[in-house]
Coordinates of N, CA and C in Angstrom, one line a residue:
M1 N 0.8 -1.2 0.0 CA 0.0 0.0 0.0 C 0.9 1.2 0.0
G2 N 0.5 2.2 -0.8 CA 1.2 3.4 -0.9 C 0.5 4.6 -0.2
S3 N 1.1 5.8 -0.3 CA 0.4 7.0 0.3 C 0.5 8.1 -0.8
I4 N -0.6 8.9 -0.7 CA -0.7 10.0 -1.6 C -0.9 11.3 -0.8
V5 N -0.2 12.3 -1.0 CA -0.3 13.6 -0.3 C -0.8 14.6 -1.3
L6 N -1.9 15.2 -1.0 CA -2.4 16.3 -1.9 C -1.9 17.6 -1.4
A7 N -1.1 18.3 -2.3 CA -0.4 19.5 -1.9 C -0.5 20.6 -2.9
G8 N -1.5 20.5 -3.8 CA -1.6 21.4 -4.9 C -2.6 22.5 -4.7
G9 N -3.2 22.6 -3.5 CA -4.2 23.6 -3.2 C -3.7 25.0 -3.2
R10 N -4.5 26.0 -3.4 CA -4.0 27.4 -3.4 C -3.8 27.9 -2.0
G11 N -4.5 27.4 -1.0 CA -4.3 28.0 0.4 C -4.7 29.4 0.4
S12 N -5.8 29.7 -0.3 CA -6.3 31.1 -0.4 C -6.7 31.7 1.0
R13 N -7.4 30.9 1.8 CA -7.9 31.5 3.1 C -6.7 31.7 4.0
L14 N -5.7 30.9 3.9 CA -4.5 31.0 4.7 C -3.6 32.1 4.3
G15 N -3.6 32.4 3.0 CA -2.8 33.4 2.4 C -1.4 33.0 2.0
Q16 N -1.1 31.6 2.0 CA 0.2 31.1 1.6 C 0.0 29.7 1.1
D17 N 1.1 29.2 0.4 CA 1.1 27.8 0.0 C 1.3 26.9 1.2
K18 N 0.3 26.0 1.4 CA 0.3 25.1 2.5 C 1.5 24.2 2.5
S19 N 2.0 23.8 1.3 CA 3.1 22.9 1.3 C 4.4 23.5 1.8
A20 N 4.4 24.9 1.9 CA 5.6 25.6 2.4 C 5.5 25.9 3.9
L21 N 4.4 25.6 4.6 CA 4.2 25.9 6.0 C 5.3 25.4 6.9
V22 N 5.7 26.2 7.8 CA 6.7 25.7 8.9 C 6.0 25.9 10.2
I23 N 6.0 24.8 11.0 CA 5.4 24.8 12.3 C 6.4 24.3 13.3
A24 N 6.7 25.1 14.3 CA 7.7 24.7 15.4 C 9.0 24.3 14.8
G25 N 9.4 25.0 13.8 CA 10.7 24.8 13.2 C 10.8 23.7 12.1
E26 N 9.7 23.0 11.8 CA 9.7 21.9 10.9 C 8.6 22.2 9.8
R27 N 9.0 21.9 8.5 CA 8.0 22.0 7.5 C 6.9 21.0 7.7
L28 N 5.7 21.5 7.6 CA 4.5 20.7 7.8 C 4.5 19.5 6.9
L29 N 4.9 19.7 5.6 CA 4.9 18.7 4.6 C 5.9 17.6 5.0
Q30 N 7.1 18.0 5.5 CA 8.1 17.1 6.0 C 7.5 16.2 7.1
R31 N 6.8 16.8 8.0 CA 6.2 16.1 9.2 C 5.3 15.1 8.6
T32 N 4.4 15.4 7.7 CA 3.5 14.5 7.1 C 4.2 13.3 6.4
V33 N 5.2 13.6 5.6 CA 6.0 12.6 4.9 C 6.6 11.7 5.9
N34 N 7.2 12.2 7.0 CA 7.9 11.4 8.0 C 6.9 10.4 8.6
L35 N 5.7 10.9 9.0 CA 4.7 10.1 9.6 C 4.3 8.9 8.6
L36 N 4.0 9.3 7.3 CA 3.6 8.3 6.4 C 4.8 7.3 6.1
G37 N 6.0 7.7 6.3 CA 7.1 6.8 6.1 C 7.0 5.6 7.0
H38 N 6.4 5.7 8.2 CA 6.2 4.6 9.1 C 5.3 3.5 8.5
L39 N 4.5 3.8 7.5 CA 3.6 2.8 6.9 C 4.2 2.0 5.8
G40 N 5.4 2.4 5.3 CA 6.0 1.7 4.2 C 5.3 2.1 2.9
G41 N 5.8 1.6 1.8 CA 5.2 1.9 0.5 C 5.7 3.2 0.0
E42 N 5.4 3.4 -1.3 CA 5.8 4.6 -2.0 C 4.9 5.8 -1.6
I43 N 5.5 7.0 -1.5 CA 4.7 8.2 -1.2 C 4.7 9.1 -2.5
V44 N 3.4 9.4 -3.0 CA 3.3 10.2 -4.1 C 2.8 11.6 -3.6
L45 N 3.5 12.6 -4.1 CA 3.1 14.0 -3.7 C 2.5 14.6 -4.9
V46 N 1.2 15.0 -4.8 CA 0.5 15.6 -6.0 C 0.6 17.1 -5.8
L47 N 1.1 17.8 -6.9 CA 1.3 19.2 -6.9 C 0.5 19.8 -8.1
A48 N 0.3 21.1 -8.0 CA -0.2 21.8 -9.2 C 0.8 21.8 -10.3
P49 N 0.3 21.8 -11.6 CA 1.3 21.7 -12.7 C 2.5 22.6 -12.7
E50 N 2.3 23.9 -12.2 CA 3.4 24.8 -12.3 C 4.0 25.0 -10.9
Q51 N 3.6 24.2 -9.9 CA 4.1 24.3 -8.6 C 5.5 23.8 -8.4
S52 N 6.4 24.5 -7.8 CA 7.8 24.0 -7.6 C 7.8 22.9 -6.6
P53 N 8.6 21.9 -6.8 CA 8.7 20.8 -5.8 C 9.2 21.4 -4.5
P54 N 8.6 21.0 -3.3 CA 9.1 21.6 -2.1 C 10.4 20.9 -1.6
L55 N 11.1 21.6 -0.8 CA 12.4 21.0 -0.3 C 12.0 20.0 0.8
L56 N 12.5 18.8 0.6 CA 12.3 17.7 1.6 C 13.6 16.9 1.7
N57 N 13.8 16.3 2.9 CA 15.0 15.5 2.9 C 14.7 14.2 2.2
S58 N 15.7 13.4 2.0 CA 15.7 12.3 1.1 C 15.0 11.0 1.7
S59 N 14.7 11.1 3.0 CA 14.1 9.9 3.6 C 12.9 10.2 4.4
P60 N 11.7 9.6 4.1 CA 11.5 8.6 3.0 C 11.4 9.3 1.6
K61 N 11.6 8.5 0.6 CA 11.6 9.0 -0.7 C 10.2 9.4 -1.2
V62 N 10.1 10.4 -2.0 CA 8.8 10.9 -2.5 C 8.8 11.0 -4.0
K63 N 7.7 10.6 -4.6 CA 7.6 10.7 -6.1 C 6.6 11.9 -6.3
I64 N 7.0 12.7 -7.2 CA 6.2 13.9 -7.5 C 5.3 13.6 -8.7
A65 N 4.0 14.0 -8.6 CA 3.0 13.9 -9.7 C 2.3 15.2 -9.8
A66 N 2.0 15.6 -11.1 CA 1.2 16.8 -11.4 C -0.3 16.5 -11.4
D67 N -1.0 17.4 -10.8 CA -2.5 17.4 -10.9 C -2.9 17.4 -12.3
T68 N -3.7 16.4 -12.7 CA -4.1 16.3 -14.2 C -4.9 17.5 -14.7
E69 N -5.8 18.0 -13.8 CA -6.6 19.2 -14.2 C -6.7 20.1 -13.0
F70 N -5.7 21.0 -12.9 CA -5.6 21.9 -11.8 C -6.8 22.8 -11.6
G71 N -7.2 23.0 -10.4 CA -8.3 23.9 -10.1 C -9.7 23.3 -10.0
K72 N -9.7 21.9 -10.2 CA -11.0 21.2 -10.2 C -11.3 20.5 -8.9
G73 N -10.4 20.7 -7.9 CA -10.7 20.2 -6.6 C -10.0 18.9 -6.2
P74 N -10.3 18.4 -5.0 CA -9.6 17.2 -4.5 C -9.9 15.9 -5.2
L75 N -11.0 15.8 -5.8 CA -11.3 14.5 -6.5 C -10.3 14.3 -7.6
V76 N -10.0 15.4 -8.3 CA -9.0 15.2 -9.4 C -7.6 15.0 -8.8
G77 N -7.3 15.5 -7.6 CA -6.1 15.2 -6.9 C -6.0 13.7 -6.6
V78 N -7.0 13.2 -6.1 CA -7.1 11.7 -5.8 C -6.8 10.9 -7.0
Y79 N -7.5 11.3 -8.1 CA -7.3 10.6 -9.4 C -5.9 10.7 -9.9
S80 N -5.3 11.9 -9.8 CA -3.9 12.1 -10.2 C -2.9 11.2 -9.4
G81 N -3.1 11.2 -8.1 CA -2.3 10.4 -7.3 C -2.4 8.9 -7.5
L82 N -3.6 8.4 -7.7 CA -3.8 7.0 -8.0 C -3.2 6.6 -9.4
K83 N -3.3 7.5 -10.4 CA -2.7 7.2 -11.7 C -1.2 7.1 -11.6
A84 N -0.6 7.9 -10.7 CA 0.9 7.9 -10.5 C 1.4 6.8 -9.6
S85 N 0.5 6.2 -8.9 CA 1.0 5.2 -7.9 C 1.0 3.8 -8.5
P86 N 2.0 3.0 -8.1 CA 2.1 1.6 -8.6 C 1.3 0.6 -7.7
D87 N 0.8 1.2 -6.6 CA 0.2 0.3 -5.6 C -1.3 0.2 -5.8
E88 N -1.9 -1.0 -5.4 CA -3.3 -1.3 -5.6 C -4.1 -0.4 -4.7
Y89 N -3.7 -0.2 -3.4 CA -4.4 0.7 -2.5 C -3.5 1.8 -2.1
N90 N -4.1 3.0 -1.8 CA -3.3 4.1 -1.4 C -4.1 4.9 -0.3
L91 N -3.4 5.3 0.7 CA -3.9 6.2 1.7 C -3.7 7.6 1.1
V92 N -4.8 8.3 1.1 CA -4.8 9.7 0.6 C -5.0 10.7 1.8
V93 N -4.1 11.6 1.9 CA -4.2 12.7 3.0 C -3.9 14.0 2.4
A94 N -4.4 15.1 3.0 CA -4.0 16.4 2.6 C -2.7 16.8 3.3
C95 N -2.0 17.7 2.7 CA -0.7 18.1 3.2 C -0.7 18.9 4.5
D96 N -1.9 19.3 4.9 CA -1.9 20.2 6.0 C -2.6 19.6 7.2
M97 N -2.3 18.3 7.4 CA -2.9 17.6 8.6 C -1.7 17.2 9.5
P98 N -1.4 18.0 10.5 CA -0.2 17.7 11.3 C -0.3 16.6 12.4
F99 N -1.6 16.1 12.6 CA -1.7 15.2 13.7 C -2.2 13.8 13.2
L100 N -1.7 13.3 12.1 CA -2.1 12.0 11.6 C -1.7 11.0 12.7
N101 N -2.6 10.0 12.9 CA -2.4 9.0 13.9 C -2.0 7.7 13.2
V102 N -0.7 7.3 13.3 CA -0.2 6.1 12.6 C -1.0 4.9 13.0
N103 N -1.4 4.7 14.2 CA -2.1 3.5 14.6 C -3.5 3.4 14.0
L104 N -4.1 4.6 13.9 CA -5.4 4.6 13.2 C -5.3 4.3 11.7
L105 N -4.2 4.8 11.1 CA -4.0 4.5 9.7 C -3.7 3.1 9.5
K106 N -2.9 2.5 10.4 CA -2.6 1.0 10.2 C -3.9 0.2 10.4
Y107 N -4.7 0.6 11.3 CA -6.0 -0.1 11.5 C -6.9 0.0 10.2
M108 N -6.9 1.2 9.6 CA -7.7 1.3 8.4 C -7.1 0.5 7.2
M109 N -5.8 0.4 7.2 CA -5.1 -0.4 6.2 C -5.5 -1.9 6.3
D110 N -5.8 -2.4 7.5 CA -6.1 -3.8 7.7 C -7.6 -4.1 7.3
L111 N -8.3 -3.0 6.9 CA -9.7 -3.2 6.6 C -10.0 -3.2 5.1
V112 N -9.0 -3.1 4.2 CA -9.3 -2.9 2.8 C -9.8 -4.0 2.0
Q113 N -9.6 -5.2 2.5 CA -10.0 -6.4 1.7 C -11.4 -6.4 1.3
G114 N -11.7 -6.4 0.0 CA -13.1 -6.5 -0.4 C -13.8 -5.1 -0.6
F115 N -13.0 -4.0 -0.4 CA -13.6 -2.7 -0.5 C -12.7 -1.8 -1.5
D116 N -13.4 -0.8 -2.0 CA -12.7 0.1 -2.9 C -12.2 1.3 -2.1
I117 N -12.9 1.6 -1.0 CA -12.6 2.8 -0.2 C -12.8 2.5 1.3
V118 N -11.9 2.9 2.1 CA -12.0 2.8 3.6 C -11.9 4.3 4.1
I119 N -12.9 4.7 4.8 CA -13.0 6.1 5.1 C -13.7 6.4 6.5
P120 N -13.1 7.3 7.3 CA -13.7 7.6 8.6 C -15.1 8.3 8.4
R121 N -16.0 8.0 9.4 CA -17.3 8.7 9.4 C -17.6 9.0 10.9
T122 N -17.8 10.3 11.1 CA -18.2 10.8 12.5 C -19.3 11.8 12.3
N123 N -20.4 11.6 13.2 CA -21.5 12.4 13.2 C -22.2 12.5 11.8
G124 N -22.1 11.4 11.0 CA -22.6 11.4 9.7 C -21.8 12.0 8.6
E125 N -20.6 12.6 9.0 CA -19.7 13.2 8.1 C -18.5 12.4 7.8
I126 N -18.1 12.3 6.5 CA -17.0 11.5 6.1 C -15.7 12.4 6.0
E127 N -14.6 11.8 5.9 CA -13.3 12.5 5.8 C -12.6 12.0 4.5
P128 N -12.9 12.5 3.4 CA -12.4 12.0 2.1 C -10.9 12.2 1.9
L129 N -10.3 13.1 2.6 CA -8.9 13.3 2.5 C -8.1 12.8 3.7
H130 N -8.7 11.7 4.3 CA -8.1 10.9 5.3 C -8.6 9.5 5.1
A131 N -8.4 8.9 3.9 CA -9.1 7.7 3.4 C -8.2 6.9 2.5
I132 N -8.6 5.6 2.4 CA -7.8 4.7 1.5 C -8.7 4.5 0.3
Y133 N -8.0 4.6 -0.9 CA -8.7 4.3 -2.2 C -8.0 3.2 -3.0
S134 N -8.7 2.4 -3.6 CA -8.1 1.4 -4.5 C -8.1 1.9 -5.9
Q135 N -7.3 1.2 -6.7 CA -7.2 1.5 -8.2 C -8.5 1.3 -8.9
Q136 N -9.4 0.5 -8.3 CA -10.7 0.3 -8.9 C -11.5 1.6 -9.0
C137 N -11.1 2.6 -8.2 CA -11.8 3.9 -8.2 C -11.5 4.7 -9.5
L138 N -10.4 4.4 -10.2 CA -9.9 5.2 -11.3 C -11.0 5.4 -12.4
D139 N -11.6 4.2 -12.8 CA -12.5 4.3 -13.9 C -13.8 5.1 -13.4
I140 N -14.2 4.9 -12.2 CA -15.3 5.6 -11.7 C -15.1 7.1 -11.7
I141 N -13.9 7.5 -11.1 CA -13.6 8.9 -11.1 C -13.4 9.5 -12.5
D142 N -12.8 8.8 -13.4 CA -12.7 9.2 -14.8 C -14.0 9.6 -15.3
K143 N -15.0 8.8 -15.1 CA -16.4 9.0 -15.6 C -17.0 10.3 -14.9
M144 N -16.8 10.4 -13.6 CA -17.3 11.5 -12.9 C -16.7 12.8 -13.4
I145 N -15.4 12.8 -13.6 CA -14.7 14.0 -14.2 C -15.3 14.4 -15.5
A146 N -15.5 13.4 -16.4 CA -16.1 13.6 -17.7 C -17.5 14.3 -17.6
E147 N -18.2 13.9 -16.5 CA -19.6 14.4 -16.3 C -19.6 15.7 -15.5
N148 N -18.4 16.2 -15.1 CA -18.2 17.4 -14.3 C -18.8 17.2 -12.9
D149 N -18.8 16.0 -12.4 CA -19.3 15.6 -11.1 C -18.1 15.5 -10.2
L150 N -17.7 16.6 -9.5 CA -16.4 16.7 -8.9 C -16.4 16.6 -7.4
K151 N -17.5 16.2 -6.8 CA -17.6 16.1 -5.4 C -17.1 14.7 -4.9
V152 N -16.1 14.7 -4.1 CA -15.5 13.4 -3.6 C -16.6 12.6 -2.9
R153 N -17.5 13.2 -2.2 CA -18.5 12.5 -1.5 C -19.4 11.7 -2.4
N154 N -19.6 12.2 -3.7 CA -20.5 11.5 -4.6 C -19.8 10.2 -5.1
L155 N -18.5 10.0 -4.9 CA -17.8 8.8 -5.2 C -18.3 7.7 -4.3
M156 N -18.7 8.0 -3.1 CA -19.0 7.0 -2.1 C -20.2 6.1 -2.6
G157 N -21.2 6.7 -3.3 CA -22.3 6.0 -3.7 C -22.1 5.1 -5.0
K158 N -20.8 5.2 -5.5 CA -20.5 4.5 -6.7 C -19.5 3.4 -6.5
A159 N -19.0 3.2 -5.3 CA -17.9 2.3 -5.0 C -18.3 1.5 -3.7
K160 N -17.5 0.4 -3.5 CA -17.7 -0.4 -2.3 C -16.9 0.3 -1.1
V161 N -17.7 0.7 -0.1 CA -17.1 1.5 0.9 C -17.2 0.9 2.3
R162 N -16.1 0.9 3.0 CA -16.0 0.5 4.4 C -15.9 1.7 5.2
Y163 N -17.0 2.1 5.9 CA -16.9 3.2 6.8 C -16.3 2.9 8.1
V164 N -15.3 3.6 8.6 CA -14.7 3.5 9.9 C -15.5 4.3 10.9
E165 N -16.3 3.7 11.7 CA -17.2 4.5 12.6 C -16.5 5.0 13.8
E166 N -17.3 5.9 14.5 CA -16.7 6.7 15.6 C -16.2 5.8 16.7
S167 N -16.9 4.7 17.0 CA -16.4 3.9 18.1 C -15.1 3.2 17.8
E168 N -14.8 3.0 16.5 CA -13.5 2.4 16.1 C -12.5 3.5 16.1
I169 N -12.8 4.7 15.7 CA -11.8 5.8 15.7 C -11.4 6.2 17.1
D170 N -12.4 6.1 18.0 CA -12.1 6.6 19.4 C -11.1 5.7 20.1
R171 N -10.9 4.5 19.6 CA -9.9 3.6 20.2 C -8.5 4.2 20.0
F172 N -8.3 4.9 18.9 CA -7.0 5.4 18.5 C -6.8 6.9 18.7
D173 N -7.9 7.6 18.4 CA -7.9 9.1 18.3 C -9.2 9.6 18.9
P174 N -9.4 9.6 20.2 CA -10.7 10.0 20.8 C -11.0 11.5 20.5
H175 N -10.1 12.3 20.3 CA -10.4 13.7 20.0 C -10.5 14.1 18.5
H176 N -10.3 13.1 17.7 CA -10.5 13.2 16.2 C -9.6 14.3 15.7
M177 N -8.4 14.3 16.1 CA -7.4 15.3 15.6 C -6.7 14.9 14.3
S178 N -6.9 13.6 13.9 CA -6.2 13.1 12.7 C -6.5 14.0 11.5
W179 N -7.7 14.5 11.4 CA -8.0 15.3 10.2 C -8.2 16.8 10.5
F180 N -7.7 17.2 11.6 CA -7.6 18.6 11.8 C -6.6 19.2 10.8
N181 N -7.1 20.2 10.0 CA -6.3 20.7 9.0 C -6.2 22.2 9.1
I182 N -5.3 22.8 8.4 CA -4.9 24.2 8.6 C -5.4 25.0 7.4
N183 N -6.5 25.7 7.7 CA -7.2 26.5 6.6 C -7.0 28.0 6.9
T184 N -6.8 28.4 8.1 CA -6.8 29.8 8.5 C -5.6 30.1 9.4
P185 N -5.2 31.4 9.6 CA -4.1 31.7 10.5 C -4.4 31.2 11.9
D186 N -5.7 31.2 12.3 CA -6.0 30.7 13.7 C -5.7 29.2 13.8
D187 N -6.0 28.5 12.7 CA -5.7 27.0 12.7 C -4.2 26.8 12.9
L188 N -3.5 27.6 12.2 CA -2.0 27.5 12.2 C -1.5 27.8 13.7
K189 N -2.0 28.8 14.3 CA -1.6 29.1 15.7 C -2.0 28.0 16.6
K190 N -3.2 27.4 16.4 CA -3.6 26.3 17.3 C -2.7 25.1 17.1
A191 N -2.3 24.8 15.9 CA -1.4 23.6 15.6 C -0.1 23.9 16.2
E192 N 0.4 25.1 16.1 CA 1.7 25.4 16.7 C 1.7 25.3 18.2
R193 N 0.6 25.7 18.9 CA 0.5 25.5 20.3 C 0.6 24.1 20.7
I194 N -0.2 23.2 20.0 CA -0.2 21.8 20.3 C 1.1 21.2 20.1
I195 N 1.8 21.5 19.0 CA 3.1 20.8 18.7 C 4.1 21.3 19.7
N196 N 4.1 22.6 20.0 CA 5.1 23.1 21.0 C 4.9 22.4 22.4
R197 N 3.6 22.2 22.7 CA 3.3 21.5 24.0 C 3.8 20.1 24.0
E198 N 3.6 19.4 22.8 CA 4.1 18.0 22.7 C 5.6 18.0 22.8
L199 N 6.3 19.0 22.2 CA 7.8 19.0 22.3 C 8.2 19.3 23.7
E200 N 7.5 20.1 24.5 CA 7.9 20.4 25.9 C 7.7 19.2 26.8
N201 N 6.7 18.4 26.4 CA 6.4 17.2 27.3 C 7.2 15.9 26.8
D202 N 8.0 16.1 25.7 CA 8.7 14.9 25.2 C 10.0 14.8 26.1
P203 N 10.1 13.6 26.8 CA 11.3 13.4 27.6 C 12.6 13.3 26.9
C204 N 12.5 13.1 25.5 CA 13.8 13.0 24.8 C 14.2 14.4 24.3

């Protein structure tokens, strides 16, 4: 199983490119890549066509892929990442999620057999950018794009989906911080406070 990181968004509400964010002295994208490195498999980073590749250290290795149709939203990003990946299943996350929970992700990876998508669901809401997609989704998404049906949520009704329910998620991430993402300056400040607190409490 591989991983796909979507990093081609404009970050308009934040006022800057999310892939270049630095929190507590570390690039947010590097933090994401390092966390995904614990899962094994290739990591595909999906960027906008004209976006410069971000500076990352060489471990774990990252493959760069261009968004096939920039500006059409995350469904196209998922499609672009799946096309670039050699793996049958891929975990897809946004580049601005600093609190990914490796144990929850591993649990989700264990659920893929017989499904096209494994996705968290809390309070009736799904998290499409914290989910696992199979290559079987490519043909479905291709048709959706052709029909200008670009909502990731609409994919759920066209594929075999395993929803990861709240009771399952709570075993690993009771506060549901895994998909906390940074859209505004206030979100960035909150993430910095949490990470700095973690660093202060780290005995190492």
